[in-house]
Amino acid sequence: MKKISYTFFTITSLLVLNSCGKKTETDPMGNPVEQSTTATQTPEELGKEIFEGKGTCTTCHRADTKVIGPSIKEISKVYKDKKASIALFLKGEGEPLVDPSQYEVMKANFAITKTLSDEELEALEAYMHSLNK
Ligand code: HEC
């Protein structure tokens, strides 16, 4: 038993060491490059991070099921069908297309989404559409 846990420990340490190794990549000048997650992040990944993080969108939106707001898949479907822009909606420049009767609830979140950059809004849109495949 002891041997097994020792082996496990060794493997885990190797994995940890290995992932640290990646962080100390150097640029062409030989300077260590700061590990930056945004550089390798796809728009979908950035969108997911905002959706679940500072956007607090998951409080009301889940992938498949309606909670307080419509499911992400439903929203994505409506926006694809109508060829509309989620990013524009989140800037407060669009019309509610999914559930206009509940628009006031969603509108309160424009306080957050209006502070996001275009890149972040487009990332949110990319993430939401990526769940509807
Ligand atoms: C307090 C609950 C709540 C939170 C938090 C919330 N939403 Fe919503 N959202 C709603 C409700 C309710 C609707 C349905 C009303 C509507 O369609 O406008 C909605 C609708 C939407 C729609 C469809 C709008 C349309 O055209 O009808 C989008 C897109 C959306 N939300 C994105 C987001 C994103 C992105 C976030 C995070 C930044 C977010 N929501 C956070 C409640 C919420």
PDB file of C-alpha atoms and ligand atoms in Angstrom:
ATOM      1  CA  MET A   1       0.000   0.000   0.000  1.00  0.00           C
ATOM      2  CA  LYS A   2       2.786   2.375   0.960  1.00  0.00           C
ATOM      3  CA  LYS A   3       4.498   1.676  -2.305  1.00  0.00           C
ATOM      4  CA  ILE A   4       1.391   2.503  -4.295  1.00  0.00           C
ATOM      5  CA  SER A   5       0.873   5.864  -2.651  1.00  0.00           C
ATOM      6  CA  TYR A   6       4.557   6.655  -3.128  1.00  0.00           C
ATOM      7  CA  THR A   7       4.246   5.910  -6.827  1.00  0.00           C
ATOM      8  CA  PHE A   8       1.152   8.053  -7.026  1.00  0.00           C
ATOM      9  CA  PHE A   9       2.998  10.867  -5.301  1.00  0.00           C
ATOM     10  CA  THR A  10       5.891  10.596  -7.722  1.00  0.00           C
ATOM     11  CA  ILE A  11       3.614  10.704 -10.736  1.00  0.00           C
ATOM     12  CA  THR A  12       1.721  13.696  -9.381  1.00  0.00           C
ATOM     13  CA  SER A  13       4.946  15.541  -8.660  1.00  0.00           C
ATOM     14  CA  LEU A  14       6.165  14.849 -12.164  1.00  0.00           C
ATOM     15  CA  LEU A  15       2.934  16.203 -13.607  1.00  0.00           C
ATOM     16  CA  VAL A  16       3.170  19.316 -11.488  1.00  0.00           C
ATOM     17  CA  LEU A  17       6.810  19.846 -12.411  1.00  0.00           C
ATOM     18  CA  ASN A  18       6.000  19.320 -16.044  1.00  0.00           C
ATOM     19  CA  SER A  19       3.254  21.931 -16.065  1.00  0.00           C
ATOM     20  CA  CYS A  20       5.555  24.384 -14.310  1.00  0.00           C
ATOM     21  CA  GLY A  21       8.102  23.783 -17.029  1.00  0.00           C
ATOM     22  CA  LYS A  22       5.697  25.155 -19.595  1.00  0.00           C
ATOM     23  CA  LYS A  23       5.331  28.395 -17.704  1.00  0.00           C
ATOM     24  CA  THR A  24       8.957  29.351 -18.053  1.00  0.00           C
ATOM     25  CA  GLU A  25       9.021  29.552 -21.829  1.00  0.00           C
ATOM     26  CA  THR A  26      11.286  32.217 -23.199  1.00  0.00           C
ATOM     27  CA  ASP A  27      10.734  34.704 -25.971  1.00  0.00           C
ATOM     28  CA  PRO A  28      13.143  35.013 -28.922  1.00  0.00           C
ATOM     29  CA  MET A  29      15.303  37.366 -26.836  1.00  0.00           C
ATOM     30  CA  GLY A  30      15.686  34.718 -24.155  1.00  0.00           C
ATOM     31  CA  ASN A  31      13.566  36.540 -21.599  1.00  0.00           C
ATOM     32  CA  PRO A  32      11.120  34.424 -19.640  1.00  0.00           C
ATOM     33  CA  VAL A  33       7.610  34.901 -20.967  1.00  0.00           C
ATOM     34  CA  GLU A  34       4.866  35.569 -18.455  1.00  0.00           C
ATOM     35  CA  GLN A  35       2.315  32.807 -18.540  1.00  0.00           C
ATOM     36  CA  SER A  36      -0.612  34.516 -20.167  1.00  0.00           C
ATOM     37  CA  THR A  37      -3.829  32.611 -20.480  1.00  0.00           C
ATOM     38  CA  THR A  38      -5.372  35.092 -22.877  1.00  0.00           C
ATOM     39  CA  ALA A  39      -2.757  34.480 -25.554  1.00  0.00           C
ATOM     40  CA  THR A  40      -3.794  30.891 -26.113  1.00  0.00           C
ATOM     41  CA  GLN A  41      -7.421  31.324 -25.134  1.00  0.00           C
ATOM     42  CA  THR A  42     -10.059  30.895 -27.816  1.00  0.00           C
ATOM     43  CA  PRO A  43     -13.022  33.310 -27.851  1.00  0.00           C
ATOM     44  CA  GLU A  44     -15.211  30.429 -26.628  1.00  0.00           C
ATOM     45  CA  GLU A  45     -12.952  29.875 -23.614  1.00  0.00           C
ATOM     46  CA  LEU A  46     -12.829  33.567 -22.784  1.00  0.00           C
ATOM     47  CA  GLY A  47     -16.603  33.739 -23.147  1.00  0.00           C
ATOM     48  CA  LYS A  48     -17.101  30.805 -20.806  1.00  0.00           C
ATOM     49  CA  GLU A  49     -14.824  32.433 -18.246  1.00  0.00           C
ATOM     50  CA  ILE A  50     -16.812  35.685 -18.333  1.00  0.00           C
ATOM     51  CA  PHE A  51     -20.169  33.898 -18.442  1.00  0.00           C
ATOM     52  CA  GLU A  52     -19.373  31.915 -15.308  1.00  0.00           C
ATOM     53  CA  GLY A  53     -17.201  34.570 -13.688  1.00  0.00           C
ATOM     54  CA  LYS A  54     -17.553  38.318 -13.666  1.00  0.00           C
ATOM     55  CA  GLY A  55     -20.629  38.258 -15.903  1.00  0.00           C
ATOM     56  CA  THR A  56     -22.498  36.156 -13.310  1.00  0.00           C
ATOM     57  CA  CYS A  57     -24.672  34.915 -16.185  1.00  0.00           C
ATOM     58  CA  THR A  58     -24.879  31.336 -14.853  1.00  0.00           C
ATOM     59  CA  THR A  59     -27.063  32.602 -12.020  1.00  0.00           C
ATOM     60  CA  CYS A  60     -29.908  32.794 -14.512  1.00  0.00           C
ATOM     61  CA  HIS A  61     -28.771  30.901 -17.619  1.00  0.00           C
ATOM     62  CA  ARG A  62     -27.872  27.199 -17.913  1.00  0.00           C
ATOM     63  CA  ALA A  63     -26.897  25.354 -21.056  1.00  0.00           C
ATOM     64  CA  ASP A  64     -30.014  23.217 -21.529  1.00  0.00           C
ATOM     65  CA  THR A  65     -32.594  24.170 -18.961  1.00  0.00           C
ATOM     66  CA  LYS A  66     -34.555  27.298 -18.289  1.00  0.00           C
ATOM     67  CA  VAL A  67     -33.816  28.600 -14.797  1.00  0.00           C
ATOM     68  CA  ILE A  68     -34.668  32.274 -14.358  1.00  0.00           C
ATOM     69  CA  GLY A  69     -33.685  33.111 -17.894  1.00  0.00           C
ATOM     70  CA  PRO A  70     -34.011  31.010 -21.050  1.00  0.00           C
ATOM     71  CA  SER A  71     -31.404  28.284 -21.639  1.00  0.00           C
ATOM     72  CA  ILE A  72     -28.269  29.264 -23.533  1.00  0.00           C
ATOM     73  CA  LYS A  73     -29.177  26.843 -26.318  1.00  0.00           C
ATOM     74  CA  GLU A  74     -32.583  28.410 -26.746  1.00  0.00           C
ATOM     75  CA  ILE A  75     -31.118  31.908 -26.878  1.00  0.00           C
ATOM     76  CA  SER A  76     -28.475  30.797 -29.368  1.00  0.00           C
ATOM     77  CA  LYS A  77     -31.066  29.111 -31.548  1.00  0.00           C
ATOM     78  CA  VAL A  78     -33.297  32.188 -31.716  1.00  0.00           C
ATOM     79  CA  TYR A  79     -30.329  34.448 -32.491  1.00  0.00           C
ATOM     80  CA  LYS A  80     -29.068  32.121 -35.212  1.00  0.00           C
ATOM     81  CA  ASP A  81     -32.511  31.796 -36.769  1.00  0.00           C
ATOM     82  CA  LYS A  82     -32.953  35.561 -36.832  1.00  0.00           C
ATOM     83  CA  LYS A  83     -29.301  36.227 -37.715  1.00  0.00           C
ATOM     84  CA  ALA A  84     -29.197  38.688 -34.831  1.00  0.00           C
ATOM     85  CA  SER A  85     -26.224  39.783 -32.696  1.00  0.00           C
ATOM     86  CA  ILE A  86     -26.046  38.795 -29.037  1.00  0.00           C
ATOM     87  CA  ALA A  87     -23.158  41.224 -28.560  1.00  0.00           C
ATOM     88  CA  LEU A  88     -25.304  44.149 -29.728  1.00  0.00           C
ATOM     89  CA  PHE A  89     -28.151  43.057 -27.468  1.00  0.00           C
ATOM     90  CA  LEU A  90     -25.768  42.991 -24.501  1.00  0.00           C
ATOM     91  CA  LYS A  91     -24.719  46.555 -25.308  1.00  0.00           C
ATOM     92  CA  GLY A  92     -28.338  47.535 -24.883  1.00  0.00           C
ATOM     93  CA  GLU A  93     -28.671  48.259 -28.595  1.00  0.00           C
ATOM     94  CA  GLY A  94     -30.903  45.358 -29.592  1.00  0.00           C
ATOM     95  CA  GLU A  95     -34.463  44.261 -29.064  1.00  0.00           C
ATOM     96  CA  PRO A  96     -35.355  41.313 -26.818  1.00  0.00           C
ATOM     97  CA  LEU A  97     -36.088  38.427 -29.169  1.00  0.00           C
ATOM     98  CA  VAL A  98     -36.347  35.430 -26.863  1.00  0.00           C
ATOM     99  CA  ASP A  99     -38.717  36.369 -24.049  1.00  0.00           C
ATOM    100  CA  PRO A 100     -39.695  40.046 -24.242  1.00  0.00           C
ATOM    101  CA  SER A 101     -42.082  39.658 -21.278  1.00  0.00           C
ATOM    102  CA  GLN A 102     -39.049  39.083 -19.018  1.00  0.00           C
ATOM    103  CA  TYR A 103     -36.856  41.719 -20.635  1.00  0.00           C
ATOM    104  CA  GLU A 104     -36.746  43.908 -17.519  1.00  0.00           C
ATOM    105  CA  VAL A 105     -35.015  41.112 -15.562  1.00  0.00           C
ATOM    106  CA  MET A 106     -32.322  40.767 -18.196  1.00  0.00           C
ATOM    107  CA  LYS A 107     -31.990  44.506 -18.705  1.00  0.00           C
ATOM    108  CA  ALA A 108     -30.651  44.892 -15.150  1.00  0.00           C
ATOM    109  CA  ASN A 109     -27.533  43.019 -16.307  1.00  0.00           C
ATOM    110  CA  PHE A 110     -26.641  45.633 -18.876  1.00  0.00           C
ATOM    111  CA  ALA A 111     -25.009  47.398 -15.916  1.00  0.00           C
ATOM    112  CA  ILE A 112     -22.404  44.613 -16.113  1.00  0.00           C
ATOM    113  CA  THR A 113     -22.336  43.923 -19.839  1.00  0.00           C
ATOM    114  CA  LYS A 114     -21.927  47.597 -20.733  1.00  0.00           C
ATOM    115  CA  THR A 115     -18.604  47.571 -18.900  1.00  0.00           C
ATOM    116  CA  LEU A 116     -17.301  44.746 -21.126  1.00  0.00           C
ATOM    117  CA  SER A 117     -15.178  45.357 -24.218  1.00  0.00           C
ATOM    118  CA  ASP A 118     -16.364  44.425 -27.706  1.00  0.00           C
ATOM    119  CA  GLU A 119     -13.924  41.534 -27.631  1.00  0.00           C
ATOM    120  CA  GLU A 120     -15.447  40.243 -24.404  1.00  0.00           C
ATOM    121  CA  LEU A 121     -19.000  40.616 -25.698  1.00  0.00           C
ATOM    122  CA  GLU A 122     -18.120  38.777 -28.882  1.00  0.00           C
ATOM    123  CA  ALA A 123     -16.472  36.076 -26.771  1.00  0.00           C
ATOM    124  CA  LEU A 124     -19.705  35.698 -24.795  1.00  0.00           C
ATOM    125  CA  GLU A 125     -21.602  35.377 -28.045  1.00  0.00           C
ATOM    126  CA  ALA A 126     -19.125  32.793 -29.389  1.00  0.00           C
ATOM    127  CA  TYR A 127     -19.391  30.783 -26.175  1.00  0.00           C
ATOM    128  CA  MET A 128     -23.187  30.804 -26.205  1.00  0.00           C
ATOM    129  CA  HIS A 129     -23.313  29.647 -29.834  1.00  0.00           C
ATOM    130  CA  SER A 130     -20.680  26.984 -29.162  1.00  0.00           C
ATOM    131  CA  LEU A 131     -23.143  25.222 -26.839  1.00  0.00           C
ATOM    132  CA  ASN A 132     -25.711  24.997 -29.604  1.00  0.00           C
ATOM    133  CA  LYS A 133     -24.078  22.568 -32.001  1.00  0.00           C
TER     134      LYS A 133
HETATM  135  C1  HEC B   1     -31.011  37.957 -12.954  1.00  0.00           C
HETATM  136  C2  HEC B   1     -31.088  36.914 -13.958  1.00  0.00           C
HETATM  137  C3  HEC B   1     -30.241  37.052 -15.205  1.00  0.00           C
HETATM  138  C4  HEC B   1     -28.862  37.192 -15.296  1.00  0.00           C
HETATM  139  C5  HEC B   1     -27.855  37.290 -14.167  1.00  0.00           C
HETATM  140  C6  HEC B   1     -28.547  37.206 -16.710  1.00  0.00           C
HETATM  141  N1  HEC B   1     -29.701  37.074 -17.458  1.00  0.00           N
HETATM  142 FE1  HEC B   1     -29.807  36.985 -19.480  1.00  0.00          FE
HETATM  143  N2  HEC B   1     -31.837  36.857 -19.349  1.00  0.00           N
HETATM  144  C7  HEC B   1     -32.583  36.798 -18.180  1.00  0.00           C
HETATM  145  C8  HEC B   1     -33.992  36.703 -18.496  1.00  0.00           C
HETATM  146  C9  HEC B   1     -35.132  36.618 -17.501  1.00  0.00           C
HETATM  147  C10 HEC B   1     -34.085  36.719 -19.915  1.00  0.00           C
HETATM  148  C11 HEC B   1     -35.354  36.660 -20.765  1.00  0.00           C
HETATM  149  C12 HEC B   1     -35.735  38.049 -21.173  1.00  0.00           C
HETATM  150  C13 HEC B   1     -35.303  38.402 -22.544  1.00  0.00           C
HETATM  151  O1  HEC B   1     -35.387  37.565 -23.446  1.00  0.00           O
HETATM  152  O2  HEC B   1     -34.854  39.551 -22.749  1.00  0.00           O
HETATM  153  C14 HEC B   1     -32.709  36.810 -20.411  1.00  0.00           C
HETATM  154  C15 HEC B   1     -32.349  36.862 -21.753  1.00  0.00           C
HETATM  155  C16 HEC B   1     -31.074  36.881 -22.240  1.00  0.00           C
HETATM  156  C17 HEC B   1     -30.729  36.915 -23.640  1.00  0.00           C
HETATM  157  C18 HEC B   1     -31.720  36.909 -24.802  1.00  0.00           C
HETATM  158  C19 HEC B   1     -32.249  38.311 -25.016  1.00  0.00           C
HETATM  159  C20 HEC B   1     -33.349  38.384 -26.022  1.00  0.00           C
HETATM  160  O3  HEC B   1     -33.078  38.726 -27.183  1.00  0.00           O
HETATM  161  O4  HEC B   1     -34.507  38.108 -25.670  1.00  0.00           O
HETATM  162  C21 HEC B   1     -29.368  36.938 -23.732  1.00  0.00           C
HETATM  163  C22 HEC B   1     -28.527  37.007 -24.992  1.00  0.00           C
HETATM  164  C23 HEC B   1     -28.862  36.914 -22.368  1.00  0.00           C
HETATM  165  N3  HEC B   1     -29.915  36.884 -21.500  1.00  0.00           N
HETATM  166  C24 HEC B   1     -27.518  36.899 -22.054  1.00  0.00           C
HETATM  167  C25 HEC B   1     -27.043  37.029 -20.751  1.00  0.00           C
HETATM  168  C26 HEC B   1     -25.639  37.166 -20.419  1.00  0.00           C
HETATM  169  C27 HEC B   1     -24.497  37.123 -21.421  1.00  0.00           C
HETATM  170  C28 HEC B   1     -25.578  37.324 -19.074  1.00  0.00           C
HETATM  171  C29 HEC B   1     -24.337  37.595 -18.236  1.00  0.00           C
HETATM  172  C30 HEC B   1     -23.594  38.791 -18.589  1.00  0.00           C
HETATM  173  C31 HEC B   1     -26.934  37.268 -18.557  1.00  0.00           C
HETATM  174  N4  HEC B   1     -27.795  37.088 -19.601  1.00  0.00           N
HETATM  175  C32 HEC B   1     -27.265  37.350 -17.211  1.00  0.00           C
HETATM  176  C33 HEC B   1     -32.070  36.801 -16.905  1.00  0.00           C
HETATM  177  C34 HEC B   1     -30.740  36.969 -16.581  1.00  0.00           C
END
